[in-house]
Amino acid sequence: MNGTAVPDSRGLNLFRADPALAGLAALYLPSDLYRQLEPHLDRLGALAGGRLDTLAGQADRNPPVLHVRSRSGEDGDWIEKHPAYRSMEELAFGAFGLAALSHRGGVLGWPTPMPPAAKYLLTYLFVQAEFGLMCPVSMTDSLTRTLRKFGAPALVARYLPALTSQDLDALSQGAMFMTEQGAGSDVGATAVRALPAEDGTWRLHGDKWFCSNADAGLAMVLARPDDAPPGLQGLNLFLLPRVLPDGRRNAYRIVRLKDKLGTRSMASGEISLQGATAYLVGEQGAGFRQMADMINNSRLSNGVRAAGLMRRAVTEALFVAHRRVAFGRRLVELPLMRRQLLKILVRAEQARSMMLQTADVLRRSDAGEPGAYALLRILTPLIKFRACRDARVVAGDAMEVRGGCGYIEEWPDPRILRDSHLGSIWEGTSNIVALDVRRAARRENALAALRAHVSALLREAPPLANAAAAMERACALMDASQADGGEVLARQAASALYHVTSAASMAWEAGRLQDPGRLALAHMVLVHRVLPRDPLDGQGDADFAADRLLYDPGKVSEAAADRM
Ligand SMILES: Cc1cc2nc3c(=O)[nH]c(=O)nc-3n(C[C@H](O)[C@H](O)[C@H](O)COP(=O)(O)OP(=O)(O)OC[C@H]3O[C@@H](n4cnc5c(N)ncnc54)[C@H](O)[C@@H]3O)c2cc1C
């Protein structure tokens, strides 16, 4: 046996294997930036399907180890990371500057900070190989953003160069220590104490229960002064350095690392704060409001990562389906398999369109465009909520396409499946994030902003039957969720808004890109995820026949290589 019966996608360029990606990137990026980035996307696509994927597998099988004492008996915790993880850090923070490119020019040859769409497109490719490391990358980027927004100028000046360095020896990575044993979703129950010191800094005491990137150089921490009121309004935001300006280690210990289902390459720990020195960020009592900026940025990044995971799962499934033979036919020719493939493709494409739309609205919001913040405020939890949930389903169904091999750890599917389950838990569970969509709709007038946005997309798109009416019904459902006793509708309403918004976005893109296949996908979103259907009508899924959508990633990749 020479193994040809078992198709292996190793070495596929994941940028080239994705026929829609280049066109979408060119649509959402300014043309000169796209021209600059295209070779980098191509290089990252090759890495993600090759060396980076191999490194990710190694790092996954060799998780970090916490050491708490030196061999000569000196106390002092440090985390030993596998060389494969270090190599991935070199690529993410170093070569591709993913945590720096939003904050300064000079990354990937571009003279100014890049817009969010550029960062998310690169992240989207990177995460197709490695999910765990993308958490530290995102937290470093998000911490930098929040520090620049709210931190005192001297604090920003002290730490910004290290946070945005591409030299790993000079780099300070970021983290977020918020969750406590008694305060997860209910952040207002935070009990870590903050005591003012004479020199104007603060001392933190207590335990943080989930601390990803536990040995980061800098962390944002929520804590409560003794005289502060209970609840969210009593919380301050602090910047916690791992090493003090005089070179001493700060007074906190990593007590334990978590043994996790996924993201095994990356260290998540428990931290005991023992009078650790910290700097107040922004105003007293505004800690949660300011931290929300970092959380929202991380939530958006989570949605992007879910989109990337789904894309990898789809690429693998399509690749296998075009090569694996059963009953004398390739899997992709079998009606039920075609249906299965299209169902996962639809979810992956929805998330990708939502990612690009939200990235563009973030750019507009940061530029101060009127109304953009309200729109961003609802799009962010929408993608975090629904894309992360969809990633679980897509990862599981794509695994099944590979058959028994999909369940075996030497293939990428198990890692994708394990990683895909985290998105819906951290940075807010599904319930919490759906409630946040509802809160945004109520408080920030974001529902009106979303309704106007979807109308504008549909006006500029080729006709998409039933979309406008579906949006009205989705908005009505969200309104109903605001009534007394309506909370229970929050998830259904958020899902409906996500589906219609993604369908409208895909239709808009289809018009811009002259791509009827994308319009067909938009139509499928409405038919299969929003509109009422009779499952017993015997019609089946007639439109689950769209040939051109079930392309062969291997052939696309070869054709793209010929063009380059
Ligand atoms: C691998 C990993 C890494 C993490 N890294 C970090 C990190 O770096 N920094 C950090 O601060 N935290 C981190 N977390 C913590 C994570 O954000 C929390 O676990 C999460 O927010 C949930 O909090 P909890 O675990 O206390 O669960 P709980 O808040 O106790 O929730 C339990 C269940 O109750 C539900 N629930 C709670 N409130 C409501 C409500 N009002 N209505 C309906 N249902 C509700 C939730 O949806 C959930 O299903 C990490 C977690 C994991 C698993």
mmCIF file of N, CA and C in Angstrom, residues 67-149:
data_model
loop_
_atom_site.group_PDB
_atom_site.id
_atom_site.type_symbol
_atom_site.label_atom_id
_atom_site.label_comp_id
_atom_site.label_asym_id
_atom_site.label_seq_id
_atom_site.Cartn_x
_atom_site.Cartn_y
_atom_site.Cartn_z
ATOM 1 N N HIS A 67 7.714 25.912 35.817
ATOM 2 C CA HIS A 67 8.748 25.597 36.817
ATOM 3 C C HIS A 67 8.655 26.652 37.914
ATOM 4 N N VAL A 68 8.762 26.217 39.158
ATOM 5 C CA VAL A 68 8.602 27.180 40.251
ATOM 6 C C VAL A 68 9.876 27.373 41.080
ATOM 7 N N ARG A 69 10.880 26.558 40.807
ATOM 8 C CA ARG A 69 12.145 26.677 41.534
ATOM 9 C C ARG A 69 13.301 26.328 40.625
ATOM 10 N N SER A 70 14.420 26.990 40.846
ATOM 11 C CA SER A 70 15.614 26.619 40.084
ATOM 12 C C SER A 70 16.222 25.360 40.690
ATOM 13 N N ARG A 71 17.182 24.779 40.014
ATOM 14 C CA ARG A 71 17.759 23.536 40.557
ATOM 15 C C ARG A 71 18.584 23.786 41.809
ATOM 16 N N SER A 72 18.961 25.077 42.037
ATOM 17 C CA SER A 72 19.700 25.352 43.270
ATOM 18 C C SER A 72 18.768 25.855 44.378
ATOM 19 N N GLY A 73 17.452 25.714 44.147
ATOM 20 C CA GLY A 73 16.510 25.969 45.237
ATOM 21 C C GLY A 73 15.980 27.379 45.300
ATOM 22 N N GLU A 74 16.278 28.182 44.282
ATOM 23 C CA GLU A 74 15.778 29.554 44.281
ATOM 24 C C GLU A 74 14.328 29.579 43.795
ATOM 25 N N ASP A 75 13.447 30.256 44.541
ATOM 26 C CA ASP A 75 12.060 30.397 44.083
ATOM 27 C C ASP A 75 12.000 31.347 42.901
ATOM 28 N N GLY A 76 11.100 31.097 42.018
ATOM 29 C CA GLY A 76 10.929 31.989 40.854
ATOM 30 C C GLY A 76 10.302 31.195 39.734
ATOM 31 N N ASP A 77 9.086 31.608 39.335
ATOM 32 C CA ASP A 77 8.397 30.799 38.336
ATOM 33 C C ASP A 77 8.798 31.195 36.922
ATOM 34 N N TRP A 78 8.890 30.229 36.077
ATOM 35 C CA TRP A 78 9.081 30.481 34.649
ATOM 36 C C TRP A 78 8.450 29.356 33.853
ATOM 37 N N ILE A 79 8.044 29.718 32.653
ATOM 38 C CA ILE A 79 7.324 28.749 31.823
ATOM 39 C C ILE A 79 8.230 28.303 30.685
ATOM 40 N N GLU A 80 8.377 26.997 30.612
ATOM 41 C CA GLU A 80 9.197 26.433 29.541
ATOM 42 C C GLU A 80 8.294 26.174 28.343
ATOM 43 N N LYS A 81 8.658 26.779 27.215
ATOM 44 C CA LYS A 81 7.836 26.614 26.005
ATOM 45 C C LYS A 81 8.612 25.829 24.971
ATOM 46 N N HIS A 82 7.919 25.013 24.242
ATOM 47 C CA HIS A 82 8.577 24.175 23.237
ATOM 48 C C HIS A 82 9.175 25.050 22.130
ATOM 49 N N PRO A 83 10.326 24.635 21.599
ATOM 50 C CA PRO A 83 10.939 25.438 20.524
ATOM 51 C C PRO A 83 9.985 25.692 19.345
ATOM 52 N N ALA A 84 9.062 24.769 19.111
ATOM 53 C CA ALA A 84 8.111 24.989 18.006
ATOM 54 C C ALA A 84 7.240 26.215 18.293
ATOM 55 N N TYR A 85 6.864 26.381 19.560
ATOM 56 C CA TYR A 85 6.046 27.552 19.925
ATOM 57 C C TYR A 85 6.867 28.824 19.744
ATOM 58 N N ARG A 86 8.125 28.760 20.156
ATOM 59 C CA ARG A 86 9.021 29.920 19.983
ATOM 60 C C ARG A 86 9.119 30.290 18.504
ATOM 61 N N SER A 87 9.251 29.277 17.663
ATOM 62 C CA SER A 87 9.363 29.563 16.222
ATOM 63 C C SER A 87 8.083 30.221 15.705
ATOM 64 N N MET A 88 6.950 29.790 16.236
ATOM 65 C CA MET A 88 5.695 30.413 15.795
ATOM 66 C C MET A 88 5.608 31.853 16.297
ATOM 67 N N GLU A 89 6.120 32.100 17.511
ATOM 68 C CA GLU A 89 6.159 33.480 18.014
ATOM 69 C C GLU A 89 6.996 34.361 17.095
ATOM 70 N N GLU A 90 8.118 33.810 16.631
ATOM 71 C CA GLU A 90 8.985 34.566 15.709
ATOM 72 C C GLU A 90 8.207 34.975 14.470
ATOM 73 N N LEU A 91 7.385 34.059 13.984
ATOM 74 C CA LEU A 91 6.614 34.362 12.776
ATOM 75 C C LEU A 91 5.516 35.388 13.066
ATOM 76 N N ALA A 92 4.769 35.169 14.142
ATOM 77 C CA ALA A 92 3.588 36.015 14.399
ATOM 78 C C ALA A 92 3.985 37.422 14.855
ATOM 79 N N PHE A 93 4.778 37.482 15.920
ATOM 80 C CA PHE A 93 5.160 38.803 16.453
ATOM 81 C C PHE A 93 6.293 39.427 15.629
ATOM 82 N N GLY A 94 7.198 38.558 15.159
ATOM 83 C CA GLY A 94 8.389 39.045 14.462
ATOM 84 C C GLY A 94 8.127 39.300 12.993
ATOM 85 N N ALA A 95 8.219 38.240 12.201
ATOM 86 C CA ALA A 95 8.181 38.393 10.740
ATOM 87 C C ALA A 95 6.916 39.109 10.255
ATOM 88 N N PHE A 96 5.752 38.728 10.804
ATOM 89 C CA PHE A 96 4.512 39.331 10.294
ATOM 90 C C PHE A 96 4.016 40.505 11.153
ATOM 91 N N GLY A 97 4.649 40.739 12.291
ATOM 92 C CA GLY A 97 4.323 41.925 13.106
ATOM 93 C C GLY A 97 2.841 42.066 13.420
ATOM 94 N N LEU A 98 2.171 40.942 13.695
ATOM 95 C CA LEU A 98 0.709 40.981 13.814
ATOM 96 C C LEU A 98 0.221 41.845 14.985
ATOM 97 N N ALA A 99 1.032 41.922 16.068
ATOM 98 C CA ALA A 99 0.590 42.724 17.213
ATOM 99 C C ALA A 99 1.003 44.187 17.061
ATOM 100 N N ALA A 100 1.854 44.468 16.101
ATOM 101 C CA ALA A 100 2.379 45.831 15.957
ATOM 102 C C ALA A 100 1.709 46.612 14.836
ATOM 103 N N LEU A 101 1.205 45.920 13.824
ATOM 104 C CA LEU A 101 0.871 46.611 12.581
ATOM 105 C C LEU A 101 -0.304 47.586 12.677
ATOM 106 N N SER A 102 -1.097 47.485 13.749
ATOM 107 C CA SER A 102 -2.174 48.476 13.915
ATOM 108 C C SER A 102 -1.677 49.726 14.630
ATOM 109 N N HIS A 103 -0.470 49.640 15.190
ATOM 110 C CA HIS A 103 -0.031 50.709 16.095
ATOM 111 C C HIS A 103 1.121 51.540 15.562
ATOM 112 N N ARG A 104 1.828 51.031 14.577
ATOM 113 C CA ARG A 104 2.928 51.824 14.020
ATOM 114 C C ARG A 104 3.173 51.402 12.580
ATOM 115 N N GLY A 105 3.862 52.292 11.861
ATOM 116 C CA GLY A 105 4.252 51.952 10.498
ATOM 117 C C GLY A 105 5.509 51.085 10.522
ATOM 118 N N GLY A 106 5.923 50.661 9.350
ATOM 119 C CA GLY A 106 7.177 49.923 9.244
ATOM 120 C C GLY A 106 7.026 48.422 9.287
ATOM 121 N N VAL A 107 5.783 47.925 9.388
ATOM 122 C CA VAL A 107 5.581 46.475 9.402
ATOM 123 C C VAL A 107 5.263 46.013 7.978
ATOM 124 N N LEU A 108 5.879 44.963 7.549
ATOM 125 C CA LEU A 108 5.690 44.391 6.204
ATOM 126 C C LEU A 108 5.852 45.455 5.114
ATOM 127 N N GLY A 109 6.776 46.385 5.398
ATOM 128 C CA GLY A 109 7.118 47.385 4.389
ATOM 129 C C GLY A 109 6.074 48.471 4.197
ATOM 130 N N TRP A 110 5.112 48.559 5.100
ATOM 131 C CA TRP A 110 4.056 49.564 4.958
ATOM 132 C C TRP A 110 4.366 50.741 5.896
ATOM 133 N N PRO A 111 4.331 51.966 5.395
ATOM 134 C CA PRO A 111 4.876 53.081 6.185
ATOM 135 C C PRO A 111 4.008 53.536 7.364
ATOM 136 N N THR A 112 2.725 53.216 7.351
ATOM 137 C CA THR A 112 1.834 53.713 8.417
ATOM 138 C C THR A 112 1.131 52.515 9.081
ATOM 139 N N PRO A 113 0.447 52.760 10.214
ATOM 140 C CA PRO A 113 -0.351 51.665 10.783
ATOM 141 C C PRO A 113 -1.378 51.185 9.758
ATOM 142 N N MET A 114 -1.621 49.885 9.759
ATOM 143 C CA MET A 114 -2.556 49.339 8.763
ATOM 144 C C MET A 114 -3.990 49.326 9.318
ATOM 145 N N PRO A 115 -4.980 49.370 8.446
ATOM 146 C CA PRO A 115 -6.378 49.286 8.911
ATOM 147 C C PRO A 115 -6.688 47.890 9.441
ATOM 148 N N PRO A 116 -7.748 47.776 10.264
ATOM 149 C CA PRO A 116 -8.068 46.474 10.873
ATOM 150 C C PRO A 116 -8.215 45.340 9.856
ATOM 151 N N ALA A 117 -8.763 45.618 8.676
ATOM 152 C CA ALA A 117 -8.978 44.523 7.712
ATOM 153 C C ALA A 117 -7.664 43.828 7.377
ATOM 154 N N ALA A 118 -6.571 44.570 7.319
ATOM 155 C CA ALA A 118 -5.268 43.965 6.995
ATOM 156 C C ALA A 118 -4.854 43.009 8.111
ATOM 157 N N LYS A 119 -5.000 43.488 9.340
ATOM 158 C CA LYS A 119 -4.618 42.639 10.487
ATOM 159 C C LYS A 119 -5.447 41.358 10.504
ATOM 160 N N TYR A 120 -6.749 41.514 10.268
ATOM 161 C CA TYR A 120 -7.603 40.345 10.381
ATOM 162 C C TYR A 120 -7.418 39.376 9.213
ATOM 163 N N LEU A 121 -7.084 39.878 8.059
ATOM 164 C CA LEU A 121 -6.825 38.962 6.939
ATOM 165 C C LEU A 121 -5.576 38.116 7.220
ATOM 166 N N LEU A 122 -4.546 38.752 7.761
ATOM 167 C CA LEU A 122 -3.336 37.989 8.097
ATOM 168 C C LEU A 122 -3.623 36.999 9.232
ATOM 169 N N THR A 123 -4.359 37.475 10.233
ATOM 170 C CA THR A 123 -4.726 36.591 11.352
ATOM 171 C C THR A 123 -5.530 35.394 10.857
ATOM 172 N N TYR A 124 -6.443 35.681 9.947
ATOM 173 C CA TYR A 124 -7.329 34.654 9.366
ATOM 174 C C TYR A 124 -6.513 33.527 8.740
ATOM 175 N N LEU A 125 -5.429 33.883 8.088
ATOM 176 C CA LEU A 125 -4.571 32.846 7.493
ATOM 177 C C LEU A 125 -3.727 32.148 8.552
ATOM 178 N N PHE A 126 -3.153 32.944 9.459
ATOM 179 C CA PHE A 126 -2.259 32.372 10.478
ATOM 180 C C PHE A 126 -3.015 31.350 11.325
ATOM 181 N N VAL A 127 -4.235 31.716 11.725
ATOM 182 C CA VAL A 127 -4.981 30.876 12.653
ATOM 183 C C VAL A 127 -5.424 29.563 11.992
ATOM 184 N N GLN A 128 -5.373 29.507 10.686
ATOM 185 C CA GLN A 128 -5.729 28.253 10.014
ATOM 186 C C GLN A 128 -4.720 27.158 10.347
ATOM 187 N N ALA A 129 -3.526 27.585 10.779
ATOM 188 C CA ALA A 129 -2.550 26.601 11.243
ATOM 189 C C ALA A 129 -2.492 26.570 12.772
ATOM 190 N N GLU A 130 -2.435 27.743 13.401
ATOM 191 C CA GLU A 130 -2.193 27.805 14.848
ATOM 192 C C GLU A 130 -3.172 28.748 15.521
ATOM 193 N N PHE A 131 -3.960 28.199 16.417
ATOM 194 C CA PHE A 131 -4.984 28.972 17.116
ATOM 195 C C PHE A 131 -4.454 29.522 18.446
ATOM 196 N N GLY A 132 -3.748 28.674 19.211
ATOM 197 C CA GLY A 132 -3.351 29.028 20.581
ATOM 198 C C GLY A 132 -2.571 30.325 20.658
ATOM 199 N N LEU A 133 -1.557 30.449 19.824
ATOM 200 C CA LEU A 133 -0.694 31.633 19.870
ATOM 201 C C LEU A 133 -1.447 32.907 19.489
ATOM 202 N N MET A 134 -2.519 32.756 18.730
ATOM 203 C CA MET A 134 -3.251 33.955 18.312
ATOM 204 C C MET A 134 -3.901 34.676 19.489
ATOM 205 N N CYS A 135 -4.053 33.966 20.617
ATOM 206 C CA CYS A 135 -4.591 34.613 21.811
ATOM 207 C C CYS A 135 -3.580 35.625 22.359
ATOM 208 N N PRO A 136 -2.326 35.241 22.634
ATOM 209 C CA PRO A 136 -1.339 36.246 23.047
ATOM 210 C C PRO A 136 -1.151 37.374 22.032
ATOM 211 N N VAL A 137 -1.207 37.028 20.751
ATOM 212 C CA VAL A 137 -1.037 38.078 19.737
ATOM 213 C C VAL A 137 -2.184 39.084 19.850
ATOM 214 N N SER A 138 -3.396 38.562 19.943
ATOM 215 C CA SER A 138 -4.553 39.450 20.035
ATOM 216 C C SER A 138 -4.525 40.250 21.342
ATOM 217 N N MET A 139 -4.138 39.602 22.444
ATOM 218 C CA MET A 139 -4.137 40.333 23.718
ATOM 219 C C MET A 139 -3.057 41.417 23.734
ATOM 220 N N THR A 140 -1.935 41.149 23.081
ATOM 221 C CA THR A 140 -0.889 42.174 23.014
ATOM 222 C C THR A 140 -1.399 43.370 22.211
ATOM 223 N N ASP A 141 -2.005 43.079 21.088
ATOM 224 C CA ASP A 141 -2.579 44.134 20.251
ATOM 225 C C ASP A 141 -3.673 44.893 21.009
ATOM 226 N N SER A 142 -4.554 44.163 21.681
ATOM 227 C CA SER A 142 -5.683 44.800 22.372
ATOM 228 C C SER A 142 -5.207 45.597 23.584
ATOM 229 N N LEU A 143 -4.241 45.040 24.322
ATOM 230 C CA LEU A 143 -3.722 45.772 25.485
ATOM 231 C C LEU A 143 -3.096 47.086 25.026
ATOM 232 N N THR A 144 -2.363 47.027 23.929
ATOM 233 C CA THR A 144 -1.714 48.240 23.422
ATOM 234 C C THR A 144 -2.767 49.284 23.061
ATOM 235 N N ARG A 145 -3.817 48.816 22.418
ATOM 236 C CA ARG A 145 -4.900 49.735 22.032
ATOM 237 C C ARG A 145 -5.520 50.396 23.267
ATOM 238 N N THR A 146 -5.831 49.591 24.269
ATOM 239 C CA THR A 146 -6.491 50.124 25.465
ATOM 240 C C THR A 146 -5.545 51.039 26.248
ATOM 241 N N LEU A 147 -4.277 50.655 26.330
ATOM 242 C CA LEU A 147 -3.306 51.499 27.025
ATOM 243 C C LEU A 147 -3.169 52.854 26.313
ATOM 244 N N ARG A 148 -3.089 52.814 25.002
ATOM 245 C CA ARG A 148 -2.942 54.077 24.257
ATOM 246 C C ARG A 148 -4.185 54.948 24.417
ATOM 247 N N LYS A 149 -5.325 54.321 24.554
ATOM 248 C CA LYS A 149 -6.575 55.073 24.652
ATOM 249 C C LYS A 149 -6.737 55.718 26.039
#
